[in-house]
mmCIF file of C-alpha atoms in Angstrom:
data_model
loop_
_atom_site.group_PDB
_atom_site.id
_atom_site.type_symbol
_atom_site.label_atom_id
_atom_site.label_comp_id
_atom_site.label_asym_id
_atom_site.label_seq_id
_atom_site.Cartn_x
_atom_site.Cartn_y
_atom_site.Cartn_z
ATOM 1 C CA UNK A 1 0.000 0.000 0.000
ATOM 2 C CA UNK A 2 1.443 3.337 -1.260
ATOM 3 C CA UNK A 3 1.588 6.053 1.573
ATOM 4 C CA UNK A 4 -0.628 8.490 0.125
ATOM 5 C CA UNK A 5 -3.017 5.504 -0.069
ATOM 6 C CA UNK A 6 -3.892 5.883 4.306
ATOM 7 C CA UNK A 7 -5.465 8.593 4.586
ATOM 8 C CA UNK A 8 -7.937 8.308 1.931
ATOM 9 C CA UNK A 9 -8.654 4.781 3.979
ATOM 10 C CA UNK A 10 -9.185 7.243 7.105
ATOM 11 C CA UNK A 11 -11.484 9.508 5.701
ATOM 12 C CA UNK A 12 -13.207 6.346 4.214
ATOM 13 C CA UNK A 13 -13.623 4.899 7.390
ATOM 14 C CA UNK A 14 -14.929 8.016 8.985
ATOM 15 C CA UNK A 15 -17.426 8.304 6.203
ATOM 16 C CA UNK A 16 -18.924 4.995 6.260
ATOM 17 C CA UNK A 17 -19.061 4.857 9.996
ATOM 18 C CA UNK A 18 -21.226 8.288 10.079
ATOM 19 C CA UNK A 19 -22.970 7.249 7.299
ATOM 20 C CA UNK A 20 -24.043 4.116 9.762
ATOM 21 C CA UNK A 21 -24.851 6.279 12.485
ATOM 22 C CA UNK A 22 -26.570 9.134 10.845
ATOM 23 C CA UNK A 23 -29.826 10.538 12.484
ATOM 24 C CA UNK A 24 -30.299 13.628 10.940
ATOM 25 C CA UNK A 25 -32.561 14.368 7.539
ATOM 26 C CA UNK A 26 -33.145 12.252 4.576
ATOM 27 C CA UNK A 27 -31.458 15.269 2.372
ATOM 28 C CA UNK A 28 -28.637 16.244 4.444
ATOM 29 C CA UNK A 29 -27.714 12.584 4.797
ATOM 30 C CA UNK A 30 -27.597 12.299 0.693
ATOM 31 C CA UNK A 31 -26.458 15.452 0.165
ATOM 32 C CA UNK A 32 -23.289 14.434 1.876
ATOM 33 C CA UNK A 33 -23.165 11.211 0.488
ATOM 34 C CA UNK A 34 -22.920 12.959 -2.696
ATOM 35 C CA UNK A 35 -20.373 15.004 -2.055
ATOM 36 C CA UNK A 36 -18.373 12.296 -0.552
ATOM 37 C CA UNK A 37 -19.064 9.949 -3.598
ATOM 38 C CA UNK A 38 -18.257 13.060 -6.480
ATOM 39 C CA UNK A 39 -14.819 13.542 -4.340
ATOM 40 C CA UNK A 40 -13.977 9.616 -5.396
ATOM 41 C CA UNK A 41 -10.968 9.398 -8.104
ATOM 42 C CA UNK A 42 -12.869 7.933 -11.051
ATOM 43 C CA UNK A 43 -16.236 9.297 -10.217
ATOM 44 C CA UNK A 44 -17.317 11.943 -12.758
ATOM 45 C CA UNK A 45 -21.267 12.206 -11.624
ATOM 46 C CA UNK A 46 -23.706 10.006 -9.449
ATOM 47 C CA UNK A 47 -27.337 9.992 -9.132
ATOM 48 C CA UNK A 48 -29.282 8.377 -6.406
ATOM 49 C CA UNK A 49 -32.773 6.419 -7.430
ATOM 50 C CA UNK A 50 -34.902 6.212 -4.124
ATOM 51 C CA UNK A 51 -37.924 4.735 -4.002
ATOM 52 C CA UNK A 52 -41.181 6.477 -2.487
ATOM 53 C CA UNK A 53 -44.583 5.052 -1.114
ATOM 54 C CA UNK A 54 -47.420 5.775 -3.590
ATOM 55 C CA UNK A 55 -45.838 4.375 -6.728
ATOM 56 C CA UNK A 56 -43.711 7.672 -6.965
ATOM 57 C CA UNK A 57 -39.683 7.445 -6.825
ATOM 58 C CA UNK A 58 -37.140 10.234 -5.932
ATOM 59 C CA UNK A 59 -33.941 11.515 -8.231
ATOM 60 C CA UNK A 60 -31.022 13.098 -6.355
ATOM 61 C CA UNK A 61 -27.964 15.129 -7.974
ATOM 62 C CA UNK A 62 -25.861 18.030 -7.307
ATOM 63 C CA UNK A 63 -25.244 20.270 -10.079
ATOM 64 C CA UNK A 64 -22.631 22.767 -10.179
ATOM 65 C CA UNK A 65 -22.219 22.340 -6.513
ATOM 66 C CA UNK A 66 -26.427 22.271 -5.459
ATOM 67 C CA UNK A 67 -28.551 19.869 -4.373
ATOM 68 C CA UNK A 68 -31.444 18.817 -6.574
ATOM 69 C CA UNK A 69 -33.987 16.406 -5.751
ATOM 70 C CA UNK A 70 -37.287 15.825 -7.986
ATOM 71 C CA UNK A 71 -40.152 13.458 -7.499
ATOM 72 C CA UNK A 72 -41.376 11.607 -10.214
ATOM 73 C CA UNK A 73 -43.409 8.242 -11.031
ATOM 74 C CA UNK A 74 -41.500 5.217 -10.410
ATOM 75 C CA UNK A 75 -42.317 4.075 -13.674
ATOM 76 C CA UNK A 76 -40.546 1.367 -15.702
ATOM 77 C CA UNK A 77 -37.704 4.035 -17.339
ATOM 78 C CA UNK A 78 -36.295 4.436 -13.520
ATOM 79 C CA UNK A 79 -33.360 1.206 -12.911
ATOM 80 C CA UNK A 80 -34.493 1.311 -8.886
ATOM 81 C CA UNK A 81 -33.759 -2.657 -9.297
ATOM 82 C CA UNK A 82 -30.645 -2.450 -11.644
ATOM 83 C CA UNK A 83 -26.837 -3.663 -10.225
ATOM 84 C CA UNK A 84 -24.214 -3.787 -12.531
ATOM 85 C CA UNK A 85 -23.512 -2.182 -16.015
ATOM 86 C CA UNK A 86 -26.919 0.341 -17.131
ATOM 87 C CA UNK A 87 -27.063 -0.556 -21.193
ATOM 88 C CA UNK A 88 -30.456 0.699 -21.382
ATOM 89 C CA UNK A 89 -31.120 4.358 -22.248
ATOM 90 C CA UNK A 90 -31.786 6.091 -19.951
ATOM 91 C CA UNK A 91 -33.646 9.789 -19.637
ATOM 92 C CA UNK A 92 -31.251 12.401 -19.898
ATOM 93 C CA UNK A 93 -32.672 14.013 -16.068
ATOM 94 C CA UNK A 94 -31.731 10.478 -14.904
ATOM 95 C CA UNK A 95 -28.240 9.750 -16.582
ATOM 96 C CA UNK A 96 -25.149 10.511 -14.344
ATOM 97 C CA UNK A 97 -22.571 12.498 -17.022
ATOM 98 C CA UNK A 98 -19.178 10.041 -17.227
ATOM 99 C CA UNK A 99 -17.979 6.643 -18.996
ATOM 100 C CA UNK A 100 -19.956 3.473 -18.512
ATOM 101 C CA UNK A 101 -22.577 4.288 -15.661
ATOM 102 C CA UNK A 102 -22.646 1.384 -13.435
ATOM 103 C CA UNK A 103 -25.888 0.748 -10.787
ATOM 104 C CA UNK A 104 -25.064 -0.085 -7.368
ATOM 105 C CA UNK A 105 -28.131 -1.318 -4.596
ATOM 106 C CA UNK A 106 -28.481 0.540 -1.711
ATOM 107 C CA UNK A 107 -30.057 -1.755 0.508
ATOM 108 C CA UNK A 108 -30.947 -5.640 0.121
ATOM 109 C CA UNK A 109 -34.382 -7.421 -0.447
ATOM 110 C CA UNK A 110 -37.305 -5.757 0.990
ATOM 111 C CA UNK A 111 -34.888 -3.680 2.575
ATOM 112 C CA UNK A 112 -33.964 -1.997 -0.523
ATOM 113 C CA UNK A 113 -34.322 1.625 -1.147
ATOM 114 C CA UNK A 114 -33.333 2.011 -4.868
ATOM 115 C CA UNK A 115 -30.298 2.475 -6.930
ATOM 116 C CA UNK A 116 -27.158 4.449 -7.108
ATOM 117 C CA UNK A 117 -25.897 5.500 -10.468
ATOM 118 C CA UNK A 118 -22.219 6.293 -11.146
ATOM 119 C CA UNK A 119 -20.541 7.604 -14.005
ATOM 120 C CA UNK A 120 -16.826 6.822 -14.725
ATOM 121 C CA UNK A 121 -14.410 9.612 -15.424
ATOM 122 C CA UNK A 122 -14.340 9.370 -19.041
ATOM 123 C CA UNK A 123 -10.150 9.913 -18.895
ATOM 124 C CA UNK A 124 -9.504 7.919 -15.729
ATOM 125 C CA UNK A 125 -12.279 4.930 -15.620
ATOM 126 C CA UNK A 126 -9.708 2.505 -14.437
ATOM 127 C CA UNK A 127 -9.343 4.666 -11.154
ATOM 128 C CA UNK A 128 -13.164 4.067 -10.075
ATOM 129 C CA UNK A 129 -13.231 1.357 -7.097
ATOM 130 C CA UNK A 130 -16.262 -0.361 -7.657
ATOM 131 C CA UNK A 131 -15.605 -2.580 -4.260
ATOM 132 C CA UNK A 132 -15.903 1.245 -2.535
ATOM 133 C CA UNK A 133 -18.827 2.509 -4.094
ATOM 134 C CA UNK A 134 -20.549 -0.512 -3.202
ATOM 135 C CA UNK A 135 -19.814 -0.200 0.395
ATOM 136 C CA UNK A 136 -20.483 2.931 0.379
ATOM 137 C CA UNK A 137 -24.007 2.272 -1.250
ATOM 138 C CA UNK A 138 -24.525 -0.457 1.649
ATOM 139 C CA UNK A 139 -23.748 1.924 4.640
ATOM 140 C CA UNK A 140 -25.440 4.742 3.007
ATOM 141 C CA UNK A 141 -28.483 1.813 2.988
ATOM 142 C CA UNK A 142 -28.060 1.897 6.789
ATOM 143 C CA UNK A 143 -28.203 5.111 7.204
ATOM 144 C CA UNK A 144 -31.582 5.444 5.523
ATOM 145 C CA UNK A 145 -32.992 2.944 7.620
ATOM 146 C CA UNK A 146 -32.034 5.058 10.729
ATOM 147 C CA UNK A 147 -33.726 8.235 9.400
ATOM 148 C CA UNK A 148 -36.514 6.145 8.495
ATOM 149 C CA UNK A 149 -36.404 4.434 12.281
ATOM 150 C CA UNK A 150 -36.540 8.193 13.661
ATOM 151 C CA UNK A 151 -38.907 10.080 11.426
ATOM 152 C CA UNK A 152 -41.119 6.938 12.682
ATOM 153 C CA UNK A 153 -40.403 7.302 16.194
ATOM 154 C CA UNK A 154 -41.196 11.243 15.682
ATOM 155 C CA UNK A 155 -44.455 10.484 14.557
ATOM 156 C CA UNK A 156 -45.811 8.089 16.997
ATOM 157 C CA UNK A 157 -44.599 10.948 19.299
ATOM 158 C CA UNK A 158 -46.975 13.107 17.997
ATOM 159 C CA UNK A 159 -49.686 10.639 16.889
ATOM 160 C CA UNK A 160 -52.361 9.865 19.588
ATOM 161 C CA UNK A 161 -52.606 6.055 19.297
ATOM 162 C CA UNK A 162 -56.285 5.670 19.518
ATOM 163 C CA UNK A 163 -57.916 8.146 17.281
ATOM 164 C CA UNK A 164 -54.904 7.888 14.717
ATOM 165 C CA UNK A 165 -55.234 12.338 14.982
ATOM 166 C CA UNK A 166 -52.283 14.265 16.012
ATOM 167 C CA UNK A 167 -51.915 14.673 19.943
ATOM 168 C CA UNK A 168 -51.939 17.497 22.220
ATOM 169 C CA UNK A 169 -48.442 18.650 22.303
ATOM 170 C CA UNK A 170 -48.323 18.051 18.485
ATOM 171 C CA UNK A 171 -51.662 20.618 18.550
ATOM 172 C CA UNK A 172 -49.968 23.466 20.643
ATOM 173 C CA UNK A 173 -46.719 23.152 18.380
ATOM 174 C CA UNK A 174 -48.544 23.673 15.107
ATOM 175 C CA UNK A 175 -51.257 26.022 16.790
ATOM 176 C CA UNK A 176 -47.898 28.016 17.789
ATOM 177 C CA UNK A 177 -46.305 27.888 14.316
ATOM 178 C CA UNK A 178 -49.643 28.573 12.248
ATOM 179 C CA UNK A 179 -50.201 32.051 14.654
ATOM 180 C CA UNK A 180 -46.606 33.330 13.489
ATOM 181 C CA UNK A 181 -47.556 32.669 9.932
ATOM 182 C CA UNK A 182 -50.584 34.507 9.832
ATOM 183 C CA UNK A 183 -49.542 37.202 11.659
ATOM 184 C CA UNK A 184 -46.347 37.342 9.014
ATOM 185 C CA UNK A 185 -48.164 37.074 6.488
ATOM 186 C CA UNK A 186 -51.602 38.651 7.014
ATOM 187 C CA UNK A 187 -53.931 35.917 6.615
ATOM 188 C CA UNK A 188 -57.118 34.546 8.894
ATOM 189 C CA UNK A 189 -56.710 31.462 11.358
ATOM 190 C CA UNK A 190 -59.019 30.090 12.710
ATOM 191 C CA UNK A 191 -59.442 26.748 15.496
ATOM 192 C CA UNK A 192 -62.148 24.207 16.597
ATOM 193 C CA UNK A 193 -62.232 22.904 19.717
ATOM 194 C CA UNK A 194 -65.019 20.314 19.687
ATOM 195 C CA UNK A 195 -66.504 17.904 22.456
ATOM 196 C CA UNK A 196 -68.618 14.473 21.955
ATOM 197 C CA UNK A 197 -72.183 14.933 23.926
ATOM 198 C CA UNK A 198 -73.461 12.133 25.465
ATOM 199 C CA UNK A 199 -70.260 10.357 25.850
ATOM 200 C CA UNK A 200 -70.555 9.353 29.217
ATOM 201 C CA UNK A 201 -73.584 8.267 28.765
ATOM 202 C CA UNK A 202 -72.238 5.705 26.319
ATOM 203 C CA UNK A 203 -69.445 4.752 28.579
ATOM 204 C CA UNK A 204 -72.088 4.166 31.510
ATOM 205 C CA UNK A 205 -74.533 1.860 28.909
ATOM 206 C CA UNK A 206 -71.989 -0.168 26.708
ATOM 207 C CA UNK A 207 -68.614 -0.091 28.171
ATOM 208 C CA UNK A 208 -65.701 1.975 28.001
ATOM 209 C CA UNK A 209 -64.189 -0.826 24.976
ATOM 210 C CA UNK A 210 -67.377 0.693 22.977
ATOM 211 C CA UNK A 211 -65.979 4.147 24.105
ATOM 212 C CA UNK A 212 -62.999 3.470 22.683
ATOM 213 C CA UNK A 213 -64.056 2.203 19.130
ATOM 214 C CA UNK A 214 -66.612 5.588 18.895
ATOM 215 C CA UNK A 215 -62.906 7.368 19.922
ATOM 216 C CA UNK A 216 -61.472 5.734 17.079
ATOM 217 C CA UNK A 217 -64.665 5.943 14.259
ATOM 218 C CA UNK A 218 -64.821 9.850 15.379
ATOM 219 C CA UNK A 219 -61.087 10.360 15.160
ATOM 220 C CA UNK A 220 -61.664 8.862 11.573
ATOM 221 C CA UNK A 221 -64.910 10.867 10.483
ATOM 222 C CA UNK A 222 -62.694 14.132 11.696
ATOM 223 C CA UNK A 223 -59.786 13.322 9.704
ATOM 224 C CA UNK A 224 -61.877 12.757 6.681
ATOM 225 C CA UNK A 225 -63.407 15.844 6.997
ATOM 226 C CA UNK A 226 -60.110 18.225 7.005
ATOM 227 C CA UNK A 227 -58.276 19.590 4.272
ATOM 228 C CA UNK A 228 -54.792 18.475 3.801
ATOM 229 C CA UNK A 229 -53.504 21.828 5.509
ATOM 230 C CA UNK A 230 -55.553 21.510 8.422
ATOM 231 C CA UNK A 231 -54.092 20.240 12.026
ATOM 232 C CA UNK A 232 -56.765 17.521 13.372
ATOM 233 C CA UNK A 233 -55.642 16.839 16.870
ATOM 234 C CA UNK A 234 -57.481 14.597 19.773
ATOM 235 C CA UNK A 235 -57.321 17.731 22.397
ATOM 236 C CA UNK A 236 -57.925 15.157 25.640
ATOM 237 C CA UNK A 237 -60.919 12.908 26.710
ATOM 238 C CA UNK A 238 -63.543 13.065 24.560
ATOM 239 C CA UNK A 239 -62.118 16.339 23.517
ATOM 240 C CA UNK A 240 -61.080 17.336 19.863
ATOM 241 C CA UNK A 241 -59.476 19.815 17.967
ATOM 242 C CA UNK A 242 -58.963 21.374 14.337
ATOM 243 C CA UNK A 243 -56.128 23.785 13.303
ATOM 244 C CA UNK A 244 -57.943 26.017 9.969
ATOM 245 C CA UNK A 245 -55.244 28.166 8.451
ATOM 246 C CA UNK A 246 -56.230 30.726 6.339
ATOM 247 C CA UNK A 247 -59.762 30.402 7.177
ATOM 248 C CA UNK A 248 -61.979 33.393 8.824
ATOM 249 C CA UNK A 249 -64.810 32.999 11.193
ATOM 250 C CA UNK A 250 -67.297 32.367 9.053
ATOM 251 C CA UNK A 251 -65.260 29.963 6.529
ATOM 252 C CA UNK A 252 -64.871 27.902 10.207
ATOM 253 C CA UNK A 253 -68.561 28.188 11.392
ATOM 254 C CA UNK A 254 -69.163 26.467 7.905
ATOM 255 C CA UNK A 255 -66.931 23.704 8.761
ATOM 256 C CA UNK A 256 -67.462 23.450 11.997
ATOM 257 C CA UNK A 257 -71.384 23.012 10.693
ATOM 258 C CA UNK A 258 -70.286 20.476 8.191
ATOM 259 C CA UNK A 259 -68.521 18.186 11.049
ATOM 260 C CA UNK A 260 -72.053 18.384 13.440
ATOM 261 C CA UNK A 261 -73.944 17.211 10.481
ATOM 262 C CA UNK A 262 -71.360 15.027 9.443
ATOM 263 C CA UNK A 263 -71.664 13.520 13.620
ATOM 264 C CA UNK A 264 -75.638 13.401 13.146
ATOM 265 C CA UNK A 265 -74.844 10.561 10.259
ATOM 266 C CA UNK A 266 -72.400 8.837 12.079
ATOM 267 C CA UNK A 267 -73.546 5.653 13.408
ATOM 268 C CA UNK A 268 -70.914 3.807 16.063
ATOM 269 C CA UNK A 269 -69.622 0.390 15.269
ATOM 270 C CA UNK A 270 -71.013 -2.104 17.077
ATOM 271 C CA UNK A 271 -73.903 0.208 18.820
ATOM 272 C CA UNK A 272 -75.757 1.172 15.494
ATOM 273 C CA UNK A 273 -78.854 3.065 15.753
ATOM 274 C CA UNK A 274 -79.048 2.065 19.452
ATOM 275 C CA UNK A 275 -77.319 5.232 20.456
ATOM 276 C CA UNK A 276 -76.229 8.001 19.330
ATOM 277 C CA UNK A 277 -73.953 10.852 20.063
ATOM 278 C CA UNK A 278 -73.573 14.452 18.600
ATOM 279 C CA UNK A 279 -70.840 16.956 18.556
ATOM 280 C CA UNK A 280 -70.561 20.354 20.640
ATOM 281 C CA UNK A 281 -68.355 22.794 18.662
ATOM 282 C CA UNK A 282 -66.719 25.894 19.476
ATOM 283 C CA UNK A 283 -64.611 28.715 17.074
ATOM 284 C CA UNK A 284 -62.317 31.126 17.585
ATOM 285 C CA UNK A 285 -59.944 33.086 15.217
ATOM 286 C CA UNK A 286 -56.920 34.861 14.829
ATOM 287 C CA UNK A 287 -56.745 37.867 15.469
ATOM 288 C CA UNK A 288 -59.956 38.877 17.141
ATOM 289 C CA UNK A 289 -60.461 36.135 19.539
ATOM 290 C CA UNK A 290 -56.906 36.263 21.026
ATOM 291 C CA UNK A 291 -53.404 36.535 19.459
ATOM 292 C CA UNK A 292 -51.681 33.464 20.661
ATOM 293 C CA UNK A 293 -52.488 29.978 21.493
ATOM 294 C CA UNK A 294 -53.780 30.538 25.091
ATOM 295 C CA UNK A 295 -56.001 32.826 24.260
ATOM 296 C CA UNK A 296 -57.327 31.159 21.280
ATOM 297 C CA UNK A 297 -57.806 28.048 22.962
ATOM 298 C CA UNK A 298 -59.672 30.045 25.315
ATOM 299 C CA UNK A 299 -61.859 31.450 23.242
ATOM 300 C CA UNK A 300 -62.411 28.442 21.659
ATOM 301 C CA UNK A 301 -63.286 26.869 24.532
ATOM 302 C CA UNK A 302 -66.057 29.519 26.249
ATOM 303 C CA UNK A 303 -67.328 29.075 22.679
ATOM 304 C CA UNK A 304 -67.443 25.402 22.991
ATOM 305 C CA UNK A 305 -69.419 25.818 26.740
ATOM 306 C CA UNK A 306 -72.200 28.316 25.005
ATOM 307 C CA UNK A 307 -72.663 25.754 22.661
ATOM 308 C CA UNK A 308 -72.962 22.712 25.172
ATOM 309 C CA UNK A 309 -75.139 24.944 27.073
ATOM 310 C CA UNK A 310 -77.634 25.410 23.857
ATOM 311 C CA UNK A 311 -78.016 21.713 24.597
ATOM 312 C CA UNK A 312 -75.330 20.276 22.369
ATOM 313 C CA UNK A 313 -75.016 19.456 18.227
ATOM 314 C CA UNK A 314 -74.333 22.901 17.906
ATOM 315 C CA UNK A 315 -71.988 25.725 16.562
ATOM 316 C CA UNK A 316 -70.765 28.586 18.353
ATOM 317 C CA UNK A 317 -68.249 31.544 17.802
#
């Protein structure tokens, strides 16, 4: 081994063993794997094929020293399978620029998150280590898995278990970052608090295992009824909660109307038409109701008490 050869086996070591360990983002993690992998002798480009859940499939580059990443179909012109020489034709968004691109797997099995493309320096191909690249590819496999472990483990922390909504904390984080953006911006906000009626009642007559599945079929109904942007969040008890950014008071009464009819055609698993329970709903906006999230919460809630105190299935603001 040449002397200027043991460092480079250093740096390699370093690499792979951070690369193992990683438990930061899913872009900062490639982003320095390509940067480590374009600093190879031999390597003039390399693209990274990812899969993506929904059929879809991620590319990843860096041109002219950026980081790109598109999403795009995972359709049959993307190698996320290939190893080994590429001698089909590939798109030219898709190619890596070089001699002889070569597909490496980065992961195994069902463990396997796609493909990594590399592109041979066209005047020194013979100085490309495949053997490297490869583990390289396998550690940066690892890696993925652990950002994958953690973005998990992030969202069961904010996921309430039994209503599949977001939880309480997750609710006061959003509620906090949603105030700063309307008040940066200029544009309405508005929140539901919202309270089952009756629900003791049910506990007391069926059980609190029937509880728990009207929990879970509410928690369901409410997250079909939101828009993608909206925060649906089981608030505590029997208690829930909806996050409406750029929506004014009367854009919310109107939802908060369309969940209480929604509740009125509910009907609970396993209790039917044997009982049924309606929804108590309370609104308050941003700014006029209370300019951060205690005192829209608040609000929300002395709206949610006139509305109980109308005698339930009702709207107030």
């Amino acid at each position: 081994m040449r002397e200027d050869e043991i460092p480079l086996m250093d740096e390699t070591l370093i690499l792979l063993a951070s690369l193992r360990r990683h438990r930061g983002s899913r872009d900062r993690l490639l982003r320095r794997f390509l940067t480590e992998i374009l600093a190879r002798e031999g390597v003039e480009d390399a693209v990274i094929l990812l899969r993506l859940p929904g059929g879809k499939a991620m590319v990843c580059r860096e041109r002219r020293g950026v980081f790109v990443r598109e999403e795009r179909p995972a359709g049959p012109d993307l190698p996320l399978a290939a190893e080994g020489p590429v001698r089909e034709p590939l798109p030219k968004k898709i190619a890596p620029r070089g001699d002889r691109p070569r597909a490496y797997p980065v992961g195994e099995g069902s463990s396997r998150h796609g493909a990594l493309l590399v592109g041979a320096a066209e005047d020194r191909p013979e100085d490309l280590s495949g053997e490297e690249i490869r583990r390289l590819a396998r550690f940066l496999a690892v890696g993925l898995d652990n950002v994958l472990l953690l973005d998990e483990a992030r969202r069961e922390s904010r996921i309430d278990p039994l209503t599949g909504l977001f939880n309480y904390k997750h609710l006061n984080e959003q509620l906090r970052l949603e105030i700063e953006r309307a008040r940066r911006f200029g544009n309405p906000l508005s929140i539901l608090l919202a309270d089952l009626d009756r629900f003791k009642s049910l506990n007391d007559r069926f059980g609190h295992p029937w509880g728990n599945e009207a929990l879970h079929a509410v928690g369901r109904l409410i997250g079909d009824s939101t828009r993608t942007i909206d925060t649906a969040a089981k608030y505590g008890g029997d208690d829930f909660s909806i996050i409406l950014p750029n929506t004014d008071r009367r854009g919310a009464c109107r939802a908060a109307e369309r969940l209480v009819k929604n509740m009125r055609e509910l009907r609970l698993p396993g209790v039917g038409d044997r009982f049924r329970i309606t929804l108590s709903v309370g609104v308050a906006s941003f700014p006029e109701d209370g300019t951060d999230v205690r005192a829209l919460i608040r609000s929300a809630d002395e709206a949610l008490d006139r509305a109980k105190g109308r005698g339930g299935d009702s709207v107030a603001a």
